[in-house]
Amino acid sequence: MALQSKLFYIRTSFVLVRLSRKFLTKPVANQLSSSLQRVCISRPFFTSRVIMAAPGNRMCWDFTATDIAKRADQLIMKTKAVYDGVGDLKAENVTYKNVIQSLADNDCDYAVERNMLDFCQHVFPNKEMREASVEADKKLSEFDVETSMRQDVFKSLLAFQECNKGDLKPEAKRYLERQIKLGKRNGLHLSKDIQDKIKDIKKRMSDLCIDYNKNLNEENTILEFTEEELAGVAEDFVKNLEKTEAGKCKVTLKYPHYFPCMKKARNPETRKRLETAFNSRCLKENTAILEELVELRQKKADLLGFPTHSAFVLDMRMAKKPEAVKPFLADLAVKLKPLKEKEIKLFLEYKEEECKKYGYKFDGKINMWDMRYYMNMTEEKVYAVDHDKLKDYFPMDVVTKGLLEIYQELLSLKFEEIPGTKVWTEDVKLYSVKDRASGELLGYFYLDLFPREGKFGHAAVFDLQPGCVKIADGSRQLAVAAMVANFTKPLPDKPSLLTFDEVETYFHEFGHVMHQLCAKAEFTMFSGTSVERDFVEAPSQMLENWCWDKEPLNRMSAHYKDKKSIPSDMLDSLVKSRKANAGVFNLRQILLGTFDQRIHTCGKANTAAVFGQLSEEMLGIPSTPNTNKAASFGHLAGGYDAQYYGYLWSEVFSMDMFYSRFKKEGIMNPKVGQDYRKWILQPGGSIDAADMLKNFLGREPNEEAFLISKGLNTQEK
C-alpha cells in the first residue's frame, strides 16, 4: 500500500492510498488512515529545531506531545500567509514566480512538516504522542479543507493560465491544469452557497476518516484459548503465547496471531470465535462512521454534478467511469467461477474427512471461518507446501539482506544502513539510497517491521518527504519514505521467521519504497507514488513475481539453524502452488471491489447487509452473523473509496510488464531493470500511467498475461 501526501487528496475529495495481503486485500488491507497521506511544509522557522539524521533528511523525532500542537499551529500560520499572498494578487499582476512558484515551493515544505507530525499517530509507542498527533491531524485536516476552498487562490490560478498559454514546461503546465481541475472538483466555479456546503461536508468527512482509523489502530481485543482448543497450530507458536493465570493462551487479532491460527487451528469453534471477533472489530462505531461517509460522499457528488461518488472519483483515474469498472469485475468473476466451484468442492471433501476423523459435526458447507483453513490445507495436500517448515528458511535478517541485494542489483542502486540515528523506536532502521553509477544521493528509507501496541495494523509505505525541486533556488529535496509492517516477532529461542505471505508482502511494499525514492518529478504533487490510484499498485505487484522465481528465493532464504538452502523439492512445490486457490482468492478480491463500487453508487447503504448479500452471491459463503467486514475495511476510510477495484485493474498492467519484458529478457536483466526505473518509476505522476506503460512495453498493454496468471489460460507464454 502506498500512502501519499494528503494535501492534494483533500483537494480532490479526500481520495487516497494501499494495503495488505492474501485475504487482507492484497496489499492493503489496509487500514490506511485518511491521515496517511500528507504533504508537509518546513521553512526556516522549523529548521532550527531539526536534528538532521542524515544530509538532506529533514525528519526529526525528538519532539514532545506539546511540540506537536505548537508546530501544527506554526504550520497553519506559515501556510496561510503563502495562500493569502497568492489570493491577494490582482489578475494583471500574476506571474509564474508569485503564483506557481509560491504554491509549489509551499507544497514541498508543507509536506515535510505535515507528514512528520501525523505519522506519529501510526508508529509512536507513546500513547500521549499518538493522541497529540491525532488532534493535530484533525486541526490540519480542517485547515487543508479551508485552503482547498480558497476561491481567491483559484482565481489567481485562472488568471495566470489565461495570460500564459503555451509558455510553460510540460510538468509545470500539468501542475497548473491539475490545480484548476481540483479547484473545480471542490466547486470553486460554483456559487458561494454550494461551496460552503462542500466545505462543511469535507471537514466532517476528514474527522470521520481519522476517527475510523484511530479506532482500528487502538483496537486491542484478546481472546483466551486452552492449548487443546489451539490444536493444529505450531507448537512453538502456542508455547510462546502469553498465558493467563489460569494457563490459557492469549491470542490477539493482530496479523501475526490471527492468521497462523486461522490457517492451522483444527477446531472449527476456535476458528469461528476468532473470525467472528476479527470481522466485528470496531463494529458499532466504524459501521456508523462508514455509513455516514457513504451518504456524505454522495451529497458532495450531487453538489458537483456527478451522478455518484464513484463517478466523481473515477473521473481522475485510468478507468474514467464506473461503467468501465463494473464489466471488468463482472467478466472476471464469470471466468473465475468454475475455478472457485472446483476449489469449494475440494474444501468440502477435506472438511468432511476432518469432521469424521476428529468427531466434529459436518454441516455440509464452507463458512467464513473455514476458508483460510482449507485453502492452507489445499496447499499442503495438493502442492505439498508445508508453511510451518517453510518459514524456518525465511529468518528476517536473511530475507532483508537478500531483498535489499536484489533491488540494488535490479535497479542499479546502492543502499547503506545509517546506524545511531534518532528514530521513533529502537528497532527502526534508516538506510540511504544512491545511484550506483553516479553516486548521486536519492534519499532515505526507514524500516519499521514488527507489531506493537497502538501501531498501524497493516503493511504500508508512508511518503514522509517528497522528492521534488524547490523552484526558488533549483535545489532538489531528497525523498524519504517509511515502510511500516507487522511481521512475526522474534521469540526467546528463535529469530523472526517470516511466513511466505510475509515475504511476498515485504517484497511488494518495498517496491513502493523504490517508487518513492526513484521518482524524479519536479513538483511535490507528482512525487513518488502520486500516480493514478488504479495504477499505483502495478509497480509493486510486478515485483512480487520475484518471490515466485527460484533464483531470487534462494537469495532471500537460508535455514535459521544451519544456513542450508531450501530443498529443491520444497522450492518446486512452492513455485507450483502460486495458482492454488486462485478462484476463491480472486473472487474475494472481486467481492471487495464490487462491494466498494456498490455502496458508492447507491448513495446510502446498510453495509453489513450489502456485504453479506454480495458474499453469498459471489462466493456462495454468507457473512458470519453479527459481523461486518466494512467496519474494519480500512481502505474505504483511507483513500481507496470507490477504488478498491484498482488492485485487480493494476494487476493487468503488472503482469503484462513482467511477462513481456522481465520473463522474456531475464528476471535480473539490468537493462530491463534500468528501463523499468526510467519509464515506470522515474516519472512519478508527471505523465499519465498509460504513457508510462507504452514507453516501457513499446505498445499498448493487454490482459493476456493477467489471465494466464489467474489460471484462466492453459497456454503458457
XYZ file of C-alpha atoms in Angstrom:
717
model
C 0.000 0.000 0.000
C 1.416 3.364 -0.841
C 0.427 6.182 1.441
C 0.861 9.545 -0.169
C 0.624 13.150 0.802
C -2.766 14.314 1.887
C -2.827 17.895 0.638
C -3.747 17.122 -2.931
C -6.117 14.336 -1.995
C -8.037 16.656 0.270
C -8.388 18.933 -2.724
C -9.662 16.176 -4.945
C -12.269 14.979 -2.490
C -10.256 13.206 0.068
C -9.310 10.259 -2.061
C -6.199 8.176 -1.370
C -3.842 5.026 -0.956
C -2.758 0.863 -0.281
C -2.502 -2.329 1.828
C -2.028 -5.910 2.717
C -2.030 -9.422 1.714
C -3.931 -12.538 1.000
C -7.418 -12.070 2.123
C -6.498 -8.827 3.662
C -6.888 -7.239 0.364
C -3.585 -7.913 -1.057
C -1.843 -5.236 -0.223
C -3.742 -3.154 1.803
C -5.554 -4.039 3.952
C -5.416 -1.599 4.592
C -6.461 0.453 7.256
C -4.949 3.444 5.668
C -5.941 6.355 7.621
C -7.008 9.452 5.864
C -4.119 10.948 7.639
C -1.827 8.502 5.984
C -1.486 10.750 3.056
C 0.073 14.014 3.905
C 2.201 16.547 2.217
C 4.035 18.846 4.529
C 5.967 22.143 4.772
C 9.080 23.199 6.524
C 10.611 26.624 6.376
C 13.493 28.281 8.212
C 11.464 28.636 11.413
C 11.322 24.829 11.586
C 14.899 24.017 10.685
C 16.343 25.492 13.859
C 14.804 22.584 15.757
C 15.541 19.790 13.316
C 18.298 17.353 14.173
C 19.481 16.102 10.808
C 19.551 12.314 10.849
C 21.448 12.350 7.571
C 22.241 15.029 4.974
C 19.013 16.126 3.311
C 16.725 14.174 5.652
C 14.526 16.778 7.337
C 12.687 14.294 9.544
C 13.184 14.642 13.296
C 11.584 12.550 16.014
C 12.629 14.199 19.278
C 9.620 16.455 19.850
C 7.032 16.159 22.626
C 3.242 15.959 22.553
C 3.130 19.681 23.357
C 5.524 20.376 20.488
C 3.163 18.641 18.052
C 0.347 21.057 18.841
C 2.642 24.099 18.645
C 4.186 23.025 15.366
C 0.776 22.371 13.846
C -0.241 25.937 14.717
C 3.008 27.319 13.281
C 2.481 25.316 10.123
C -1.013 26.707 9.675
C 0.185 30.292 10.151
C 3.055 29.921 7.704
C 0.966 28.250 5.034
C -1.923 30.648 5.366
C 0.470 33.523 4.723
C 1.547 31.926 1.438
C -2.056 31.398 0.318
C -3.012 34.910 1.366
C -0.203 36.267 -0.767
C -1.355 34.363 -3.846
C -5.017 35.137 -3.194
C -4.421 38.888 -2.828
C -2.908 39.222 -6.314
C -4.712 41.242 -8.930
C -5.206 39.497 -12.261
C -2.808 41.842 -14.059
C -0.026 41.144 -11.538
C 0.099 37.335 -11.594
C 3.419 35.754 -12.602
C 4.990 32.321 -12.555
C 7.015 33.333 -9.511
C 4.223 34.716 -7.349
C 1.666 32.015 -8.247
C 3.176 28.706 -9.399
C 6.488 29.029 -7.580
C 4.869 30.224 -4.350
C 2.340 27.389 -4.260
C 4.708 24.642 -5.415
C 7.512 25.561 -3.002
C 4.931 25.749 -0.241
C 3.708 22.251 -1.172
C 7.264 20.953 -0.924
C 7.831 22.397 2.535
C 4.351 21.699 3.849
C 4.664 18.003 3.064
C 7.707 17.533 5.274
C 6.254 19.032 8.447
C 2.724 17.719 7.886
C 3.800 14.159 7.241
C 6.141 14.159 10.200
C 3.510 15.399 12.635
C 0.750 12.983 11.718
C 2.984 9.976 11.055
C 3.388 9.838 14.848
C -0.160 8.548 15.380
C 0.643 5.418 13.372
C 4.003 4.404 14.830
C 4.924 6.085 18.125
C 4.962 3.727 21.138
C 3.854 6.554 23.451
C 0.057 6.884 23.521
C 0.200 10.557 24.513
C 2.207 11.259 21.354
C -0.243 9.289 19.215
C -3.201 11.174 20.660
C -1.487 14.534 20.156
C -0.794 13.538 16.565
C -4.450 12.640 16.009
C -5.577 16.013 17.357
C -3.036 17.846 15.210
C -4.163 15.801 12.232
C -7.761 16.884 12.764
C -6.767 20.537 13.056
C -4.516 20.355 9.990
C -7.121 18.424 8.012
C -9.655 21.152 8.699
C -7.076 23.694 7.571
C -6.407 21.614 4.447
C -10.094 21.822 3.624
C -10.005 25.588 4.086
C -7.019 26.006 1.756
C -8.579 23.702 -0.836
C -11.624 26.001 -0.904
C -9.738 29.279 -1.415
C -11.596 30.882 -4.294
C -9.186 33.815 -4.321
C -6.266 31.462 -4.975
C -8.321 29.654 -7.621
C -8.932 32.984 -9.397
C -5.214 33.756 -9.402
C -4.538 30.363 -10.995
C -7.161 31.024 -13.664
C -5.701 34.468 -14.319
C -2.229 33.012 -14.693
C -3.492 30.316 -17.079
C -5.211 32.960 -19.202
C -2.053 35.017 -19.672
C 0.451 32.151 -20.029
C -0.875 29.940 -22.800
C 1.859 27.643 -24.117
C 4.680 29.252 -22.144
C 5.201 26.542 -19.525
C 7.313 23.412 -19.390
C 5.217 20.210 -19.574
C 5.275 19.387 -15.853
C 4.537 22.984 -14.830
C 1.646 23.050 -17.290
C 0.371 19.769 -15.832
C 0.605 21.255 -12.334
C -1.398 24.323 -13.316
C -4.065 22.300 -15.113
C -4.326 19.856 -12.200
C -4.714 22.669 -9.667
C -7.514 24.201 -11.699
C -9.253 20.855 -12.146
C -9.008 20.187 -8.413
C -10.484 23.611 -7.769
C -13.472 22.788 -9.937
C -13.817 19.420 -8.196
C -14.153 21.429 -4.994
C -16.875 23.584 -6.521
C -14.852 26.800 -6.729
C -16.566 27.633 -10.010
C -19.989 27.336 -8.319
C -21.987 29.610 -6.035
C -20.827 30.563 -2.553
C -23.732 28.642 -1.027
C -22.674 25.397 -2.718
C -19.036 25.975 -1.808
C -19.950 26.354 1.854
C -21.908 23.105 1.777
C -18.977 21.279 0.164
C -16.570 22.712 2.727
C -18.723 21.521 5.634
C -19.014 18.052 4.105
C -15.262 17.772 3.562
C -14.491 18.802 7.129
C -16.911 16.252 8.503
C -15.506 13.504 6.259
C -11.985 14.350 7.347
C -12.816 13.909 11.029
C -14.726 10.696 10.356
C -11.856 9.101 8.449
C -9.371 9.973 11.174
C -11.649 8.521 13.860
C -12.313 5.342 11.837
C -8.615 4.586 11.564
C -7.798 5.620 15.103
C -10.392 3.090 16.281
C -8.667 0.351 14.300
C -5.160 1.321 15.406
C -6.165 1.282 19.074
C -8.228 -1.943 18.866
C -6.733 -4.455 21.343
C -9.110 -7.419 21.724
C -7.608 -10.530 23.337
C -9.227 -13.977 23.160
C -8.308 -16.789 25.528
C -7.957 -20.417 24.447
C -6.734 -23.624 26.008
C -3.868 -25.372 24.262
C -6.329 -28.092 23.274
C -8.505 -25.503 21.533
C -5.448 -24.455 19.510
C -4.653 -27.992 18.367
C -3.028 -27.984 14.934
C -1.285 -24.647 15.418
C 2.526 -24.866 15.509
C 3.787 -25.936 18.948
C 6.420 -23.225 19.179
C 3.776 -20.589 18.355
C 1.463 -21.821 21.109
C 4.314 -22.220 23.592
C 5.357 -18.608 23.177
C 1.887 -17.085 23.532
C 1.365 -15.066 26.691
C -0.607 -17.037 29.272
C -3.321 -16.099 31.747
C -3.055 -17.018 35.423
C -5.291 -19.972 34.636
C -2.848 -21.131 31.953
C -4.926 -20.147 28.914
C -3.273 -18.743 25.802
C -3.821 -15.083 24.928
C -4.492 -14.558 21.225
C -4.833 -11.057 19.790
C -6.429 -10.076 16.486
C -3.144 -8.714 15.138
C -1.934 -10.412 11.979
C 0.975 -12.441 13.487
C -1.540 -14.119 15.842
C -4.722 -14.198 13.796
C -3.510 -15.717 10.524
C -1.442 -18.620 11.907
C -4.459 -19.652 13.982
C -6.952 -19.315 11.141
C -4.754 -21.382 8.840
C -3.925 -24.194 11.262
C -6.373 -24.355 14.195
C -8.182 -27.662 13.721
C -11.145 -26.931 15.997
C -13.855 -25.147 13.961
C -15.233 -23.450 17.090
C -11.826 -21.878 17.711
C -11.724 -20.530 14.177
C -15.322 -19.338 14.446
C -14.582 -17.360 17.612
C -11.541 -15.783 16.003
C -13.192 -14.924 12.686
C -16.257 -13.525 14.416
C -14.099 -11.297 16.606
C -11.858 -10.254 13.705
C -14.739 -9.210 11.471
C -16.583 -7.438 14.263
C -13.660 -5.191 15.238
C -14.934 -1.646 15.898
C -18.318 -2.918 14.722
C -20.598 -0.346 16.294
C -18.526 2.815 15.901
C -16.971 2.163 12.491
C -20.133 0.871 10.839
C -21.831 4.140 11.763
C -18.831 6.138 10.527
C -18.616 4.386 7.162
C -22.336 4.629 6.503
C -22.252 8.348 7.261
C -19.255 8.709 4.931
C -21.179 6.988 2.135
C -24.008 9.487 2.477
C -21.704 12.497 2.712
C -19.738 11.400 -0.353
C -22.930 11.128 -2.370
C -24.121 14.553 -1.191
C -20.851 16.087 -2.358
C -21.089 14.314 -5.710
C -24.641 15.661 -6.121
C -23.490 19.207 -5.425
C -20.729 18.874 -8.016
C -22.988 17.443 -10.714
C -21.783 13.834 -10.632
C -24.348 11.007 -10.571
C -22.467 9.041 -7.900
C -19.404 9.265 -5.680
C -17.795 6.548 -7.792
C -18.269 8.657 -10.911
C -16.683 11.619 -9.109
C -13.638 9.602 -8.025
C -13.054 7.715 -11.279
C -13.058 10.919 -13.295
C -9.399 11.232 -12.166
C -8.426 7.562 -12.655
C -7.389 5.331 -15.546
C -10.811 3.667 -15.590
C -12.502 7.096 -16.048
C -16.017 5.916 -15.121
C -17.906 3.222 -13.156
C -19.265 1.818 -16.406
C -15.743 0.596 -17.183
C -15.157 -0.953 -13.746
C -18.412 -2.874 -13.444
C -17.926 -5.121 -16.524
C -14.228 -5.567 -15.704
C -15.101 -7.085 -12.326
C -18.205 -8.930 -13.548
C -16.492 -10.537 -16.556
C -13.562 -11.676 -14.449
C -15.955 -13.124 -11.871
C -17.662 -15.216 -14.567
C -14.306 -16.563 -15.740
C -13.234 -17.429 -12.201
C -16.476 -19.086 -11.103
C -15.632 -22.586 -12.435
C -12.284 -22.486 -10.621
C -13.987 -21.390 -7.407
C -16.602 -24.139 -7.578
C -13.929 -26.776 -8.102
C -11.961 -25.438 -5.128
C -15.013 -25.283 -2.824
C -15.862 -28.875 -3.734
C -12.363 -29.915 -2.662
C -12.653 -27.892 0.568
C -15.868 -29.750 1.399
C -14.206 -33.105 0.835
C -11.407 -32.126 3.210
C -13.889 -30.812 5.762
C -15.958 -33.976 5.768
C -12.820 -36.079 6.261
C -11.688 -33.857 9.143
C -15.049 -33.946 10.851
C -15.150 -37.743 10.715
C -11.565 -38.023 11.918
C -11.892 -35.671 14.911
C -15.566 -36.055 15.747
C -16.760 -32.596 14.706
C -20.231 -32.047 13.295
C -20.195 -31.781 9.477
C -22.605 -29.056 8.363
C -22.103 -29.619 4.625
C -20.904 -26.086 3.840
C -17.871 -23.834 3.898
C -18.177 -20.968 6.360
C -16.160 -17.769 6.561
C -14.071 -19.266 9.362
C -13.285 -22.315 7.222
C -11.837 -20.568 4.183
C -8.247 -19.906 5.210
C -8.006 -23.281 6.919
C -8.954 -25.274 3.839
C -7.047 -23.001 1.481
C -3.957 -23.781 3.540
C -4.813 -27.488 3.564
C -5.086 -27.431 -0.232
C -1.584 -26.001 -0.487
C -0.302 -28.706 1.852
C -2.091 -31.665 0.267
C -2.201 -30.773 -3.425
C 1.095 -28.919 -3.661
C 2.983 -30.404 -0.688
C 3.731 -26.955 0.735
C 4.305 -27.056 4.494
C 4.292 -23.409 5.561
C 5.404 -24.223 9.103
C 8.575 -25.844 7.773
C 8.999 -23.260 5.037
C 9.206 -20.306 7.421
C 12.317 -21.806 9.030
C 14.096 -20.802 5.819
C 12.980 -17.169 5.995
C 14.663 -15.548 9.017
C 14.153 -11.791 8.904
C 17.842 -10.902 8.603
C 18.381 -13.255 5.657
C 15.234 -12.101 3.853
C 16.132 -8.448 4.373
C 19.695 -8.922 3.164
C 18.601 -10.832 0.056
C 15.750 -8.463 -0.727
C 17.960 -5.393 -0.497
C 20.619 -7.017 -2.680
C 18.072 -7.949 -5.345
C 16.607 -4.448 -5.504
C 20.067 -2.879 -5.632
C 21.140 -5.138 -8.485
C 17.901 -4.848 -10.403
C 17.598 -1.059 -10.228
C 21.327 -0.169 -10.203
C 21.206 1.325 -6.719
C 23.317 1.224 -3.571
C 21.831 1.074 -0.054
C 23.731 1.786 3.154
C 22.429 1.460 6.696
C 22.950 4.573 8.825
C 23.361 3.435 12.434
C 22.861 5.563 15.514
C 20.281 7.948 14.085
C 17.307 9.271 16.029
C 14.185 7.196 15.277
C 10.778 6.754 16.949
C 11.542 3.352 18.474
C 14.709 1.335 18.863
C 14.152 -1.443 16.296
C 13.646 1.008 13.387
C 16.467 1.211 10.840
C 17.402 4.003 8.419
C 19.109 3.475 5.037
C 20.469 5.846 2.395
C 19.876 5.219 -1.313
C 22.334 6.214 -4.028
C 22.536 5.695 -7.761
C 25.197 3.026 -8.240
C 26.801 4.544 -11.334
C 26.893 8.235 -10.432
C 26.875 8.060 -6.629
C 24.012 10.579 -6.558
C 22.161 10.519 -3.226
C 18.462 9.905 -3.974
C 17.091 9.783 -0.453
C 16.425 7.579 2.567
C 14.047 4.919 3.817
C 13.074 3.681 7.274
C 12.117 0.075 8.054
C 9.686 -0.446 10.963
C 8.736 -4.095 10.642
C 7.367 -5.529 13.907
C 3.983 -5.071 15.657
C 3.465 -3.169 18.904
C 0.517 -1.723 20.765
C -1.150 1.235 19.058
C 0.803 0.832 15.822
C -0.739 0.974 12.350
C -2.038 -2.549 11.895
C -1.274 -3.432 8.294
C 1.625 -3.075 5.868
C 2.133 0.197 4.024
C 4.696 2.706 2.824
C 4.421 6.290 4.055
C 5.649 9.187 1.955
C 7.403 11.323 4.578
C 9.474 13.736 2.496
C 8.600 14.136 -1.178
C 11.401 14.186 -3.717
C 10.901 17.428 -5.618
C 12.618 20.593 -6.833
C 12.494 23.861 -4.885
C 11.745 26.273 -7.714
C 13.123 29.274 -5.830
C 16.718 28.026 -5.953
C 16.529 24.942 -8.195
C 17.744 22.611 -5.441
C 16.315 19.104 -5.225
C 14.767 17.874 -1.998
C 15.627 14.240 -1.302
C 12.851 11.678 -0.945
C 12.271 9.953 2.403
C 9.859 7.055 2.909
C 8.986 4.658 5.723
C 7.901 1.063 5.312
C 5.655 0.037 8.211
C 4.675 -3.610 8.704
C 3.623 -6.115 11.364
C 5.745 -9.171 10.661
C 6.322 -12.096 13.010
C 8.402 -11.009 16.006
C 11.480 -12.867 17.278
C 10.944 -15.404 20.055
C 13.237 -16.082 23.010
C 14.685 -19.143 21.295
C 14.221 -18.176 17.628
C 14.790 -15.192 15.361
C 11.913 -13.609 13.475
C 10.816 -16.268 10.973
C 8.614 -14.939 8.181
C 5.745 -16.790 6.587
C 5.855 -16.842 2.812
C 2.928 -14.410 2.708
C 5.043 -12.032 4.780
C 7.985 -12.430 2.407
C 5.724 -11.554 -0.514
C 4.291 -8.593 1.394
C 7.820 -7.388 2.202
C 8.826 -7.537 -1.453
C 5.640 -5.773 -2.546
C 5.807 -2.949 -0.020
C 9.477 -2.346 -0.664
C 8.543 -1.813 -4.293
C 6.578 1.233 -3.121
C 9.676 2.442 -1.281
C 11.600 2.281 -4.544
C 8.853 4.169 -6.364
C 9.158 6.963 -3.795
C 12.946 7.048 -3.966
C 13.487 6.629 -7.715
C 10.916 9.169 -8.908
C 12.417 12.395 -10.280
C 9.353 14.594 -10.688
C 9.875 18.302 -10.072
C 6.602 19.097 -8.297
C 5.509 17.632 -4.956
C 2.108 16.978 -6.486
C 3.704 14.378 -8.790
C 6.365 12.964 -6.475
C 6.854 9.266 -5.824
C 3.689 7.182 -5.964
C 1.454 10.144 -6.868
C 0.083 8.345 -9.915
C -3.484 7.324 -10.719
C -4.827 5.236 -7.840
C -5.781 2.371 -10.144
C -2.154 2.184 -11.309
C -0.290 2.818 -8.046
C -0.129 -0.885 -7.119
C 1.145 -2.047 -10.510
C 4.870 -1.333 -9.979
C 4.920 -3.237 -6.681
C 2.645 -6.017 -7.882
C 5.020 -6.559 -10.778
C 7.907 -7.009 -8.349
C 6.024 -9.698 -6.387
C 6.923 -12.046 -9.226
C 10.467 -12.258 -7.865
C 9.067 -14.144 -4.872
C 7.935 -16.935 -7.190
C 11.233 -17.462 -9.007
C 13.855 -19.885 -7.704
C 16.899 -17.625 -8.099
C 15.577 -14.730 -6.010
C 14.023 -17.149 -3.495
C 17.367 -18.813 -2.925
C 18.982 -15.429 -2.379
C 16.377 -14.472 0.237
C 16.420 -17.688 2.248
C 18.560 -19.923 4.464
C 17.599 -22.158 7.382
C 17.886 -20.207 10.602
C 19.839 -23.025 12.312
C 22.322 -24.351 9.757
C 22.052 -21.797 6.900
C 21.112 -24.543 4.425
C 19.202 -23.612 1.296
C 15.558 -24.530 0.781
C 15.463 -28.117 -0.548
C 14.777 -28.164 -4.283
C 11.613 -30.255 -3.926
C 10.206 -27.796 -1.376
C 11.074 -24.915 -3.676
C 9.465 -26.629 -6.672
C 6.276 -27.229 -4.674
C 6.135 -23.614 -3.538
C 6.519 -22.201 -7.049
C 3.850 -24.571 -8.401
C 1.427 -23.529 -5.656
C 1.130 -19.973 -6.955
C -2.189 -20.683 -8.651
C -3.566 -22.628 -5.696
C -6.993 -21.330 -4.648
C -6.945 -18.785 -7.485
C -10.715 -18.912 -7.865
C -11.628 -18.325 -4.218
C -8.900 -15.783 -3.557
C -9.543 -13.640 -6.622
C -13.320 -13.821 -6.294
C -12.943 -12.459 -2.789
C -10.919 -9.578 -4.228
C -13.726 -9.028 -6.731
C -16.236 -9.189 -3.876
C -14.401 -6.400 -2.033
C -14.116 -4.281 -5.176
C -17.775 -4.840 -6.059
C -18.888 -4.004 -2.525
C -16.893 -0.775 -2.675
C -18.480 0.167 -6.008
C -21.971 -0.848 -4.855
C -22.049 1.326 -1.752
C -20.505 4.264 -3.622
C -23.017 4.165 -6.455
C -26.174 3.985 -4.338
C -25.720 6.934 -2.007
C -26.869 5.142 1.126
C -26.155 1.646 2.362
C -26.649 -0.884 5.113
C -23.062 -2.017 4.753
C -23.413 -5.293 6.654
C -26.429 -6.314 4.576
C -24.815 -5.349 1.262
C -21.598 -7.192 2.070
C -23.467 -10.280 3.236
C -25.609 -10.376 0.109
C -22.643 -9.991 -2.235
C -20.599 -12.557 -0.336
C -23.325 -15.149 -0.729
C -23.856 -14.282 -4.409
C -20.191 -14.269 -5.405
C -18.529 -16.744 -3.036
C -21.526 -18.808 -2.013
C -20.497 -18.115 1.584
C -22.599 -15.890 3.861
C -21.099 -13.430 6.322
C -20.929 -14.703 9.893
C -23.850 -13.354 11.958
C -23.113 -10.207 13.983
C -20.079 -9.264 11.902
C -19.424 -6.542 9.360
C -16.243 -6.620 7.306
C -16.890 -2.994 6.354
C -16.188 -1.849 9.931
C -12.529 -2.836 9.539
C -12.152 -2.339 5.772
C -9.636 0.450 6.266
C -9.218 1.222 2.596
C -12.658 2.790 2.499
C -11.723 5.423 5.083
C -8.133 5.746 3.943
C -8.234 6.867 0.350
C -9.393 3.822 -1.590
C -13.107 4.645 -1.556
C -14.595 3.630 -4.927
C -11.104 2.460 -5.927
C -10.541 -0.956 -4.398
C -11.054 -2.457 -7.864
C -7.667 -0.905 -8.594
C -5.788 -3.855 -7.102
C -7.027 -6.163 -9.860
C -7.101 -3.417 -12.507
C -3.434 -2.573 -11.913
C -2.518 -6.267 -11.846
C -3.386 -6.413 -15.547
C -0.540 -3.973 -16.162
C 1.840 -5.545 -13.651
C 1.611 -8.960 -15.290
C 1.959 -7.507 -18.771
C 5.145 -5.696 -17.717
C 6.594 -8.806 -16.116
C 5.760 -11.336 -18.824
C 6.593 -9.049 -21.746
C 9.919 -7.736 -20.525
C 11.424 -9.428 -17.457
C 10.298 -13.015 -18.064
C 11.256 -12.740 -21.701
C 14.565 -10.879 -21.328
C 15.730 -12.094 -17.903
C 14.364 -11.603 -14.413
C 17.613 -9.985 -13.204
C 18.469 -8.332 -16.527
C 19.977 -4.946 -15.572
C 18.998 -3.385 -18.904
C 15.314 -4.196 -18.301
C 15.687 -3.044 -14.700
C 17.075 0.282 -15.878
C 14.237 0.648 -18.383
C 11.755 -0.083 -15.605
C 13.331 2.511 -13.369
C 13.442 5.075 -16.192
C 9.985 4.611 -17.720
C 7.842 3.432 -14.782
C 9.400 4.701 -11.531
C 11.237 7.866 -12.520
C 8.311 9.917 -13.896
C 6.316 9.726 -10.641
C 2.965 11.224 -11.604
C 4.389 13.748 -14.051
C 2.879 11.883 -17.019
C -0.158 9.621 -17.404
C 0.243 5.966 -16.431
C -0.940 4.908 -19.891
C 2.043 6.721 -21.417
C 4.464 5.143 -18.947
C 3.227 1.701 -19.912
C 3.545 2.377 -23.642
C 7.074 3.701 -23.122
C 8.135 0.573 -21.212
C 6.252 -2.040 -23.252
C 6.663 -0.409 -26.648
C 2.935 -0.977 -27.262
C -0.488 -0.696 -25.658
C -0.937 -3.040 -22.647
C -3.196 -6.111 -22.832
C -4.656 -8.646 -20.368
C -3.251 -11.900 -21.777
C -0.551 -12.315 -19.112
C -3.009 -11.374 -16.371
C -5.425 -14.143 -17.385
C -2.585 -16.669 -17.508
C -1.530 -15.654 -14.004
C -5.044 -16.396 -12.728
C -5.066 -19.891 -14.184
C -7.553 -18.885 -16.876
C -5.397 -19.809 -19.834
C -3.524 -23.099 -20.172
C -1.251 -21.811 -22.898
C 1.801 -20.533 -21.024
C 3.846 -17.832 -22.657
